[in-house]
Coordinates of C-alpha atoms in Angstrom, one line a residue:
X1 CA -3.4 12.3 -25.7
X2 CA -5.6 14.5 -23.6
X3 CA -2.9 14.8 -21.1
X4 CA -0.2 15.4 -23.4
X5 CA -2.3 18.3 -25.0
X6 CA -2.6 20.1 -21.1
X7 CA 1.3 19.6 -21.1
X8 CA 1.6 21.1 -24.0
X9 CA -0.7 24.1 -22.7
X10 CA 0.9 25.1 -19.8
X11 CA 4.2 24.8 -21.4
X12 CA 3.3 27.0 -23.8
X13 CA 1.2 29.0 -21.1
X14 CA 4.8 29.2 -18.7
X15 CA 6.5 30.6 -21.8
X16 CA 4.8 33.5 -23.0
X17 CA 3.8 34.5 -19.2
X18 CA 7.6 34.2 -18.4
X19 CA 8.3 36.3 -21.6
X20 CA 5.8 39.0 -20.3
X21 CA 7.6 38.7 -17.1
X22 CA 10.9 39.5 -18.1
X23 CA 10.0 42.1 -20.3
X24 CA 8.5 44.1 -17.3
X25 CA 5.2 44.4 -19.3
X26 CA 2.0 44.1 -16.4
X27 CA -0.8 44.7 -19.3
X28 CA 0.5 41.7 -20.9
X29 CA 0.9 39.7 -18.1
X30 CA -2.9 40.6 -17.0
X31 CA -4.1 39.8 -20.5
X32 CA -2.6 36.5 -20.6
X33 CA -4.1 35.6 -17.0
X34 CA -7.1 37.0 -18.4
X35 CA -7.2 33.8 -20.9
X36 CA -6.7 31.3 -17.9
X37 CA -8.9 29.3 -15.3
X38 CA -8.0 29.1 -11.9
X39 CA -6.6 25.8 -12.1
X40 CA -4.4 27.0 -14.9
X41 CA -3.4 29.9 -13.0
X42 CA -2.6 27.7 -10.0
X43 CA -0.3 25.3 -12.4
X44 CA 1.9 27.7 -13.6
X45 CA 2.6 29.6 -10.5
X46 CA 3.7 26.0 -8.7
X47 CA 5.7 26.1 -12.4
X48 CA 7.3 29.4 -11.5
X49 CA 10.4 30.8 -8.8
X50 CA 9.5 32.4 -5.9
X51 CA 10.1 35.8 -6.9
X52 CA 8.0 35.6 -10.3
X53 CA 5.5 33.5 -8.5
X54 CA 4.6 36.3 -6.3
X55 CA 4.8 39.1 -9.1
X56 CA 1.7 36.8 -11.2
X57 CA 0.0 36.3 -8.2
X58 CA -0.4 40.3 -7.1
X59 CA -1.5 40.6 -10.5
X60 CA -4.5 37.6 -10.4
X61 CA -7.6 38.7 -11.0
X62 CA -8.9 39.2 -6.8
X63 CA -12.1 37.3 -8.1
X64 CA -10.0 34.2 -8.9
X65 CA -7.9 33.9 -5.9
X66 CA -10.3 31.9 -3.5
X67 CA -10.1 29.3 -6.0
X68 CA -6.3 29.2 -7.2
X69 CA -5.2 28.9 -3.2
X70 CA -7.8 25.5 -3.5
X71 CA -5.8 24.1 -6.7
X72 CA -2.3 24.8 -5.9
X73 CA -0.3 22.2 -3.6
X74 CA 0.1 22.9 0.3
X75 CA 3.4 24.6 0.2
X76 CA 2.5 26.9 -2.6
X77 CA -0.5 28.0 -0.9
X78 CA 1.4 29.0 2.2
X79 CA 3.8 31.0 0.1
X80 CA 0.6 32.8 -1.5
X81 CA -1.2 33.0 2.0
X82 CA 2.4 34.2 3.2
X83 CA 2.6 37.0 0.7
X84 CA -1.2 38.2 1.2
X85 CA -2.8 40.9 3.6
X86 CA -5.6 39.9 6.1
X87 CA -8.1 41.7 3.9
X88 CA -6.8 39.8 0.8
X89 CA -7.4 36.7 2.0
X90 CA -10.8 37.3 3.8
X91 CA -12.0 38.4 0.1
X92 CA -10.7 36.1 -1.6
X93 CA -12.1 32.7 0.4
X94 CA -15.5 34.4 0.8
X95 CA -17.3 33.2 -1.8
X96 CA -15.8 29.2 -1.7
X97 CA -18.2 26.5 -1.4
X98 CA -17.9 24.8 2.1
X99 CA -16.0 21.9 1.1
X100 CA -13.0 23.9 -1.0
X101 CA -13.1 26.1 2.1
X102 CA -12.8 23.4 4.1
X103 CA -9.7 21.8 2.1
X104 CA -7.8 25.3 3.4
X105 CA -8.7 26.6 6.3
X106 CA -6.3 25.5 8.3
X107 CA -3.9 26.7 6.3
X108 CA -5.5 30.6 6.9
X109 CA -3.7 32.5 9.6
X110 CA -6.2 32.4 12.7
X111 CA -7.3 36.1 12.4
X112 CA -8.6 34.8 9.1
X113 CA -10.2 32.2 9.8
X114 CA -12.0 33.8 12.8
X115 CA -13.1 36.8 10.5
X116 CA -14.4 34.3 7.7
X117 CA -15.9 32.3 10.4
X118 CA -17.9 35.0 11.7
X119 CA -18.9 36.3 8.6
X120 CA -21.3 33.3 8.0
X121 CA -24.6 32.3 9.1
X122 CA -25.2 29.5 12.0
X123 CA -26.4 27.3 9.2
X124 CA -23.4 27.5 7.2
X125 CA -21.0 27.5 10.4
X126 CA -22.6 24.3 11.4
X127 CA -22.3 22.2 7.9
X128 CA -18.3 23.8 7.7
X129 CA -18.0 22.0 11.1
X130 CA -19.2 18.7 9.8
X131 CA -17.0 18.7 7.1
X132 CA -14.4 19.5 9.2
X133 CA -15.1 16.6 11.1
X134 CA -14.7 14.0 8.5
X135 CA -11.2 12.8 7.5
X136 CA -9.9 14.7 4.7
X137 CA -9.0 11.7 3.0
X138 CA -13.0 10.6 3.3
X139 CA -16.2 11.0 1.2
X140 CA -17.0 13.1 4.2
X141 CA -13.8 15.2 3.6
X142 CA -14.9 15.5 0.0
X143 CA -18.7 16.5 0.1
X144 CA -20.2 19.7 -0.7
X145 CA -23.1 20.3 2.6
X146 CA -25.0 22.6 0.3
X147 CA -27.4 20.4 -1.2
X148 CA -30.7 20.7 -3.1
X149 CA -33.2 18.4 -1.8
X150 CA -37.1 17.6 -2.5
X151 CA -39.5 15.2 -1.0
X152 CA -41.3 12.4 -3.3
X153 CA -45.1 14.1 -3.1
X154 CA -44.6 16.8 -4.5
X155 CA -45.1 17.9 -8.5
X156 CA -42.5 18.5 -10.8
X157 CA -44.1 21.9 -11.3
X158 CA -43.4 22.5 -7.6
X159 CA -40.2 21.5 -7.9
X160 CA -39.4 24.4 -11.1
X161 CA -41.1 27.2 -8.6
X162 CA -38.5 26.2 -6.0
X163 CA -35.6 26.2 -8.4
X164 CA -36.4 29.3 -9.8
X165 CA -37.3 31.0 -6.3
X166 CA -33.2 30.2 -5.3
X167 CA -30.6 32.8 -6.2
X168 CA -28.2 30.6 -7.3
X169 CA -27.4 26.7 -8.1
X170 CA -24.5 24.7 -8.1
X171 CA -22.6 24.7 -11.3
X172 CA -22.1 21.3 -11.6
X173 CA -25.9 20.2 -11.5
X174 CA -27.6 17.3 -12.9
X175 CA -29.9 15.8 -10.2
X176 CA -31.7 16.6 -7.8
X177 CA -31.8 14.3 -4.2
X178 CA -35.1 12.7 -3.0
X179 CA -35.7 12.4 0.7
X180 CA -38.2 11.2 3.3
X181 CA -39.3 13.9 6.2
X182 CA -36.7 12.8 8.2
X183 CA -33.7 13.8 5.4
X184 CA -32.7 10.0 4.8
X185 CA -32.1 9.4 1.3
X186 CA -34.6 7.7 -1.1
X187 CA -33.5 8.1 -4.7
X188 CA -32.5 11.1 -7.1
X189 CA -34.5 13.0 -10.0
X190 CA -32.4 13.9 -12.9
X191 CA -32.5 17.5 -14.6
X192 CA -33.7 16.2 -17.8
X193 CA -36.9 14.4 -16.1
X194 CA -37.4 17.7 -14.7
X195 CA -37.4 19.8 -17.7
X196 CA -39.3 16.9 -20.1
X197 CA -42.1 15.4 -18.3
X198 CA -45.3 16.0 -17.4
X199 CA -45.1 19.0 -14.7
X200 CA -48.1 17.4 -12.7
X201 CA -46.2 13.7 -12.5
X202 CA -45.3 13.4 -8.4
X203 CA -41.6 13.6 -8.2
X204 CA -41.8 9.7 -6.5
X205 CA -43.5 9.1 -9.3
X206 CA -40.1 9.8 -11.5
X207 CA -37.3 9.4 -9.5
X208 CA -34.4 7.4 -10.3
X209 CA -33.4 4.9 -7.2
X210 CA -30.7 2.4 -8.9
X211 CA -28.2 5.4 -8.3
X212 CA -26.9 4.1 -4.8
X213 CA -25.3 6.5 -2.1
X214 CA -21.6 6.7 -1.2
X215 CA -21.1 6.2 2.5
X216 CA -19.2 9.2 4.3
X217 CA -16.6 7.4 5.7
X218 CA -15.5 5.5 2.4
X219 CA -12.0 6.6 1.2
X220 CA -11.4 9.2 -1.7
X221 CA -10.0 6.4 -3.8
X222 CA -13.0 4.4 -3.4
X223 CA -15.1 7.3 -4.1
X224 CA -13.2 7.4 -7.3
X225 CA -13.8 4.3 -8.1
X226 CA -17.9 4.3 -7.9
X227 CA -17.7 7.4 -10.4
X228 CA -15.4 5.6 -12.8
X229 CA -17.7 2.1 -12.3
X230 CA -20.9 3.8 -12.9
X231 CA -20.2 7.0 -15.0
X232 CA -21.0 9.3 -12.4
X233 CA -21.5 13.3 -12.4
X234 CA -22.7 13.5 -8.9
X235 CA -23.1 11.2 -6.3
X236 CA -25.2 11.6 -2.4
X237 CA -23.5 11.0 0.7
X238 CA -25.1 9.3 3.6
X239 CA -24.3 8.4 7.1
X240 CA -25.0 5.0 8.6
X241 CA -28.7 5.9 8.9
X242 CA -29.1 7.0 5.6
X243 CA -29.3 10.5 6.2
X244 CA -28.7 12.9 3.3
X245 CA -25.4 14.4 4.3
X246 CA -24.2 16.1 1.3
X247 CA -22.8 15.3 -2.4
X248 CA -19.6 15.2 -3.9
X249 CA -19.2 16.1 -7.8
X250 CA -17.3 14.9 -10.6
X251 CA -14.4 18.1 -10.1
X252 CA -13.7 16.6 -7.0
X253 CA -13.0 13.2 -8.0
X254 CA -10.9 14.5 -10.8
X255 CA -8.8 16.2 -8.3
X256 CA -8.8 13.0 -6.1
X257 CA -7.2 10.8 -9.6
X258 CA -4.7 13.6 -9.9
X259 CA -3.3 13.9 -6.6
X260 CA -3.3 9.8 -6.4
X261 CA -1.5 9.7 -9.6
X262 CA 1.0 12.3 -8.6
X263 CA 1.6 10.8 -4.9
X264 CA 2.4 7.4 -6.3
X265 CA 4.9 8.7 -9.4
X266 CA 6.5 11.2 -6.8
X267 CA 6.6 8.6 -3.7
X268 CA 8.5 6.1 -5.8
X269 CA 11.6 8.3 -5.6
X270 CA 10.8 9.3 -1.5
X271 CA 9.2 12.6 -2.8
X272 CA 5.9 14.5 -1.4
X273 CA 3.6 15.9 -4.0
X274 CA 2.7 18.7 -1.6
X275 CA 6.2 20.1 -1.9
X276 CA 7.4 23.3 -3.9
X277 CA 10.0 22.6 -6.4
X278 CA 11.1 25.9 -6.1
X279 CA 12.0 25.3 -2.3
X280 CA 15.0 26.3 -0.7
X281 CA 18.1 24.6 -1.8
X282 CA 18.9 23.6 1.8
X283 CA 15.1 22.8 2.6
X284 CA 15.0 20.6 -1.0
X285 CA 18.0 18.6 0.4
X286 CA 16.6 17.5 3.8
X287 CA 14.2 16.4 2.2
X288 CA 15.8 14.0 0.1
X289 CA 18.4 12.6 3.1
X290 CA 15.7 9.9 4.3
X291 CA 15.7 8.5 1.2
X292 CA 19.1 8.5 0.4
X293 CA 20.4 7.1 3.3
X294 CA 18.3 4.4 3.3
X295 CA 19.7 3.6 0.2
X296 CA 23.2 4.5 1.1
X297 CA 22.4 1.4 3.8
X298 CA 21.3 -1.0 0.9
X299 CA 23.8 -0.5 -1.2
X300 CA 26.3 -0.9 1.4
X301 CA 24.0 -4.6 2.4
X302 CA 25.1 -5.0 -1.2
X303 CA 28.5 -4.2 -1.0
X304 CA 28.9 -6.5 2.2
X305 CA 27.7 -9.2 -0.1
X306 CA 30.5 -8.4 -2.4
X307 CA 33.1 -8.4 0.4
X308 CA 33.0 -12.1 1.2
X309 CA 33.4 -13.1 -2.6
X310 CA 36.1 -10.8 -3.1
X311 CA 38.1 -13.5 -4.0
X312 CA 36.3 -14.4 -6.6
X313 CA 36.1 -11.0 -8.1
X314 CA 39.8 -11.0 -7.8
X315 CA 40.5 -14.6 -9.7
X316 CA 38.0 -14.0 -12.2
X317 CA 38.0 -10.9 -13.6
X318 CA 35.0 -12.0 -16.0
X319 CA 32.2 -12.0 -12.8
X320 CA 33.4 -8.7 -11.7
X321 CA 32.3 -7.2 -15.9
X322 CA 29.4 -9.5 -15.6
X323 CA 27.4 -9.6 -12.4
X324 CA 25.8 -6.1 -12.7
X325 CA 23.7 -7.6 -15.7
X326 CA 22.4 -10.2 -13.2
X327 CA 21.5 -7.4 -11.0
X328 CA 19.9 -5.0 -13.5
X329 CA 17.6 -7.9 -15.0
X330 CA 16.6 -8.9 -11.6
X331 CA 15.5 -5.2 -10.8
X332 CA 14.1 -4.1 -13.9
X333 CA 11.7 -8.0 -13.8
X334 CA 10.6 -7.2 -9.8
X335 CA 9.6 -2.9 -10.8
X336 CA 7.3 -5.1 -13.2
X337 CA 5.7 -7.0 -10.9
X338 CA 5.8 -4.3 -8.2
X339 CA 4.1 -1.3 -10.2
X340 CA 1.4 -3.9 -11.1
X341 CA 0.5 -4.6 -7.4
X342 CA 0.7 -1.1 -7.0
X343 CA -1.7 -0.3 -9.5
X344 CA -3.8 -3.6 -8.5
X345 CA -3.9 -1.7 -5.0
X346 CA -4.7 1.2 -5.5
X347 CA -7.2 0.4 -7.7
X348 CA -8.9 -2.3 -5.7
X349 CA -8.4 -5.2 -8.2
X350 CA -5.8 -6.7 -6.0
X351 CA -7.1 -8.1 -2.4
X352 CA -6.3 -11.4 -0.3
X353 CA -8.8 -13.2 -2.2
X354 CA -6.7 -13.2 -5.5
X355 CA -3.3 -12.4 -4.2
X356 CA -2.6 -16.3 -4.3
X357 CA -2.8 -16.9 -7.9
X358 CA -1.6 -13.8 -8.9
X359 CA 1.6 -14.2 -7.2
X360 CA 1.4 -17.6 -9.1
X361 CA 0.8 -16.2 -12.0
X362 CA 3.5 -13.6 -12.0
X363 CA 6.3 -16.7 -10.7
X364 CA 5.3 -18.4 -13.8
X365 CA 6.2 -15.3 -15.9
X366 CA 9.6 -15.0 -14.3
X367 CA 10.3 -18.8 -14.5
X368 CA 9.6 -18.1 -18.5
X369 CA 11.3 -14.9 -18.8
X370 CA 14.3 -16.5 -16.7
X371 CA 14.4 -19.5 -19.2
X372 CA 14.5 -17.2 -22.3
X373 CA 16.9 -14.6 -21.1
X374 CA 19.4 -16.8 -19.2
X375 CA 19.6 -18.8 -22.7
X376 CA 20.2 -15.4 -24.3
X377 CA 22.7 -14.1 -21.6
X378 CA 24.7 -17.5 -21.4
X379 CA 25.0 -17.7 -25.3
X380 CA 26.5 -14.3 -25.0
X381 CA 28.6 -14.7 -21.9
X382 CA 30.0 -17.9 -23.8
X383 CA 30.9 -16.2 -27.0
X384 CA 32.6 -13.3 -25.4
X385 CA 34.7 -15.4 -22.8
X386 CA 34.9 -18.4 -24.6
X387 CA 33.8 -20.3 -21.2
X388 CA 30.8 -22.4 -21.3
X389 CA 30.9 -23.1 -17.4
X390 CA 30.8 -19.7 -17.0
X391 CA 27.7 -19.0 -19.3
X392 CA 25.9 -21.8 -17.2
X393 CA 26.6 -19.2 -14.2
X394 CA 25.3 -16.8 -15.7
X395 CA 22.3 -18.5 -16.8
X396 CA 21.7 -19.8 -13.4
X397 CA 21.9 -16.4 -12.0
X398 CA 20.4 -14.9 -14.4
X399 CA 17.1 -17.0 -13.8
X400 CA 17.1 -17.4 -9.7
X401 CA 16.9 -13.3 -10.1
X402 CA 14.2 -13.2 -12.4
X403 CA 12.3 -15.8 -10.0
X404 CA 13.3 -13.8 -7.1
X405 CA 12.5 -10.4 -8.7
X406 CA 9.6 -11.6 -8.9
X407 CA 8.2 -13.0 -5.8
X408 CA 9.6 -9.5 -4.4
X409 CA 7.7 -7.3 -7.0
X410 CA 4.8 -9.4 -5.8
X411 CA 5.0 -10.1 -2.1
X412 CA 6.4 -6.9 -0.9
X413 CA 3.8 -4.3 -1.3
X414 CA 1.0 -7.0 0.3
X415 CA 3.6 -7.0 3.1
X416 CA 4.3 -3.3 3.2
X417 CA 0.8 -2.5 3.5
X418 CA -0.2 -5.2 6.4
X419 CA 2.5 -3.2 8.2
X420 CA 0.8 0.3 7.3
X421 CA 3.1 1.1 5.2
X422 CA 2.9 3.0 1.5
X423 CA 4.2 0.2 -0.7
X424 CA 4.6 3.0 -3.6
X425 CA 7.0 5.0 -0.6
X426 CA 9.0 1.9 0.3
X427 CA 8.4 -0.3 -2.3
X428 CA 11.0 0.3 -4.7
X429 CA 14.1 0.6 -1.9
X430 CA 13.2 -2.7 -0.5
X431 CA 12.5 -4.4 -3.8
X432 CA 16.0 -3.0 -4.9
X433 CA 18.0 -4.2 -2.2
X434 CA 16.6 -7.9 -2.5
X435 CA 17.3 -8.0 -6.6
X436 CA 20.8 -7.2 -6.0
X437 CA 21.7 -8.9 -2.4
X438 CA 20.1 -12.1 -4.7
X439 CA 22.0 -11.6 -7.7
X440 CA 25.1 -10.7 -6.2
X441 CA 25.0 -14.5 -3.8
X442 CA 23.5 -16.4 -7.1
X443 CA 26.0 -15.1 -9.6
X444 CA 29.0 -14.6 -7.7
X445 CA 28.1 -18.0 -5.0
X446 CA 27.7 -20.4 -8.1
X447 CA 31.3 -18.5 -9.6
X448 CA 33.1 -19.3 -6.4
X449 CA 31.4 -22.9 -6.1
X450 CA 31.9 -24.1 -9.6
X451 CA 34.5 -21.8 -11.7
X452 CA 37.1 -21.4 -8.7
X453 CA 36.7 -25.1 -7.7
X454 CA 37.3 -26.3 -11.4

């Protein structure tokens, strides 16, 4: 519902700004961006064509633009980093915590970077650098350097005085990181302790330990996963001596869930999430070629398959009108079982460990799915046709696809990813291929075996 709502939004949002637009009207166009965030701002100019995309963005509030460059996808920043001075872009990144600026700075032009580079203090230079250093896919990638830390002997009343003696804090804040003299991580003191108890209680005294640190090599996904398990707002990152190393907040992870949503919904049909969809015609095309031949070479697999039972097709008309059913029930069973393992992936709940039964599990669904719907199809196929040997093909057919869309659905993506391969990329073509290449040999074999030979 909450999702559906933010749809809703920005549709609503595109309309009135593209209204504003076309009316030539630049105080309503300001007003209206007036009334957005920056992630707002960043979804309707990836919503927008190039030419009105780069009329909203000269009028963006300056303040805002660090921040709509970190929300918008890789190929609309470089369109906004394209259409932006030096001097534009220096302002506009300068006041980014490390870790956004991190997420785009190799996207900068290198006269920006160095400028932004040089404007910061060794300090901050040398905590950019480790983030840099981490994969960007990596709790490392994801953590904010810039953290607030205390040490366990000292009073809560110490601990206000230092708050209040800093210029600024994070805006997403809830707790405060413990650590021993040599920075390793020994627990956390939450904001509420801080501002309720006794102001002379030792902060070891108070401190929370059961919140346990994210490692800085564990992947985003995982990262998502230990806020979702134990409703996290921020979390610490350590290295393999426990060293305090940073944090990562709950924005972050929300931004992870996103972009994982979006690359498994868009990599399902061969697409990129990082691409415009207001690229170039030409450039939009290449694009899709990979994935189109590759299924250009399945279907012909497919077609092949045909070509030796042509016969067949040619004696009885009926298989011909009848086979594609086979196909499209063996498909539609496999996607099941292939978007669960997908989901069971990415998500964790699937490993070797269970894999066993739940291919077992899901076999035992297709064998009672097949038995239903082959009873169902051959009825059918026998009333139309008047043919009962006929309806027994069919019903045959109907339930070695079901079996077989299943085992696919459920063994492929295991297989894809041993080989290092996205099973949400490649999933779906090779699932396809093996549904019909089986439910073309099944139905039309057991036609040419048993209705030609009759």
């Amino acid at each position: 519902m909450a999702e559906q709502k933010h749809e809703e939004k920005t549709a609503r949002h595109l309309e009135h700004l593209s209204e504003a637009l076309d009316s030539g009207t630049q105080f309503q166009v300001r007003k209206l961006l007036g009334n957005l965030s920056a992630a707002e701002i960043g979804d309707l100019l990836e919503s927008l064509p190039i030419t009105k995309r780069l009329a909203v963005w000269e009028l963006t509030d300056p303040e805002l633009d660090g921040e709509v460059l970190v929300d918008v996808n890789d190929e609309v920043r470089q369109t906004l980093i394209s259409d932006s001075s030096p001097e534009e872009l220096v302002a506009a990144v300068d006041d980014l915590d490390l870790d956004d600026l991190a997420d785009i700075l190799d996207d900068l032009p290198d006269a920006v970077t160095t400028k932004v580079l040089s404007s910061m203090d060794q300090q901050d230079r040398e905590r950019l650098q480790k983030v840099l250093s981490y994969p960007e896919d990596s709790a490392g990638g994801l953590m904010d350097p810039d953290f607030l830390s205390i040490r366990p002997d000292v009073t809560l009343d110490v601990v206000m005085r230092y708050l209040r003696m800093r210029e600024e804090l994070p805006e997403v804040f809830d707790m405060l990181w413990v650590v021993d003299r040599n920075g390793r991580y020994l627990g956390s003191l939450r904001l509420s302790v801080l501002l309720t108890d006794d102001e002379t209680c030792t902060v070891g005294e108070l401190m929370d330990t059961s919140i346990k640190a994210i490692p800085v090599d564990m992947h985003e996904s995982q990262v998502a996963m230990e806020f979702e398990h134990h409703d996290l707002v921020t979390a610490p990152v350590v290295d393999s001596e426990n060293h305090l190393l940073g944090w990562i907040s709950v924005d972050d992870v929300v931004d992870v869930i996103r972009d994982e949503a979006e690359h498994t919904m868009l990599a399902s049909a061969g697409l990129d999430e990082e691409d415009d969809m207001f690229a170039p015609i030409v450039q939009s095309a290449r694009r899709r070629w990979v994935w189109l031949s590759v299924n250009l070479v399945t279907a012909f697999l497919a077609a092949f398959c045909l070509y030796f039972f042509e016969p067949t097709l040619d004696q009885i008309v009926a298989t011909a009108v009848l086979f594609p059913i086979v196909m499209s029930m063996g498909g539609i069973a496999g996607t099941q079982t292939l978007t669960l393992m997908i989901r069971g992936m990415a998500t964790g709940q699937v490993s070797s460990s269970n894999t066993p039964a739940l291919l077992r599990k899901e076999l035992a669904v297709g064998l009672l799915n097949g038995m239903v719907f082959s009873i169902v199809i051959a009825v059918i196929a026998i009333i139309w046709y008047d043919d009962v040997p006929l309806g027994m093909v069919m019903a045959a057919a109907i339930l070695l696809n079901l079996l077989a869309g299943a085992l696919a659905g459920a063994v492929i993506p295991v297989i894809l990813r041993r080989m290092n391969i996205d099973p949400a990329l490649a999933g779906g073509v090779v699932l396809t291929t093996v549904t019909d290449v089986i439910g073309i040999i099944a139905f039309v074999g057991l036609a040419t075996y048993i209705l030609i030979g009759r």
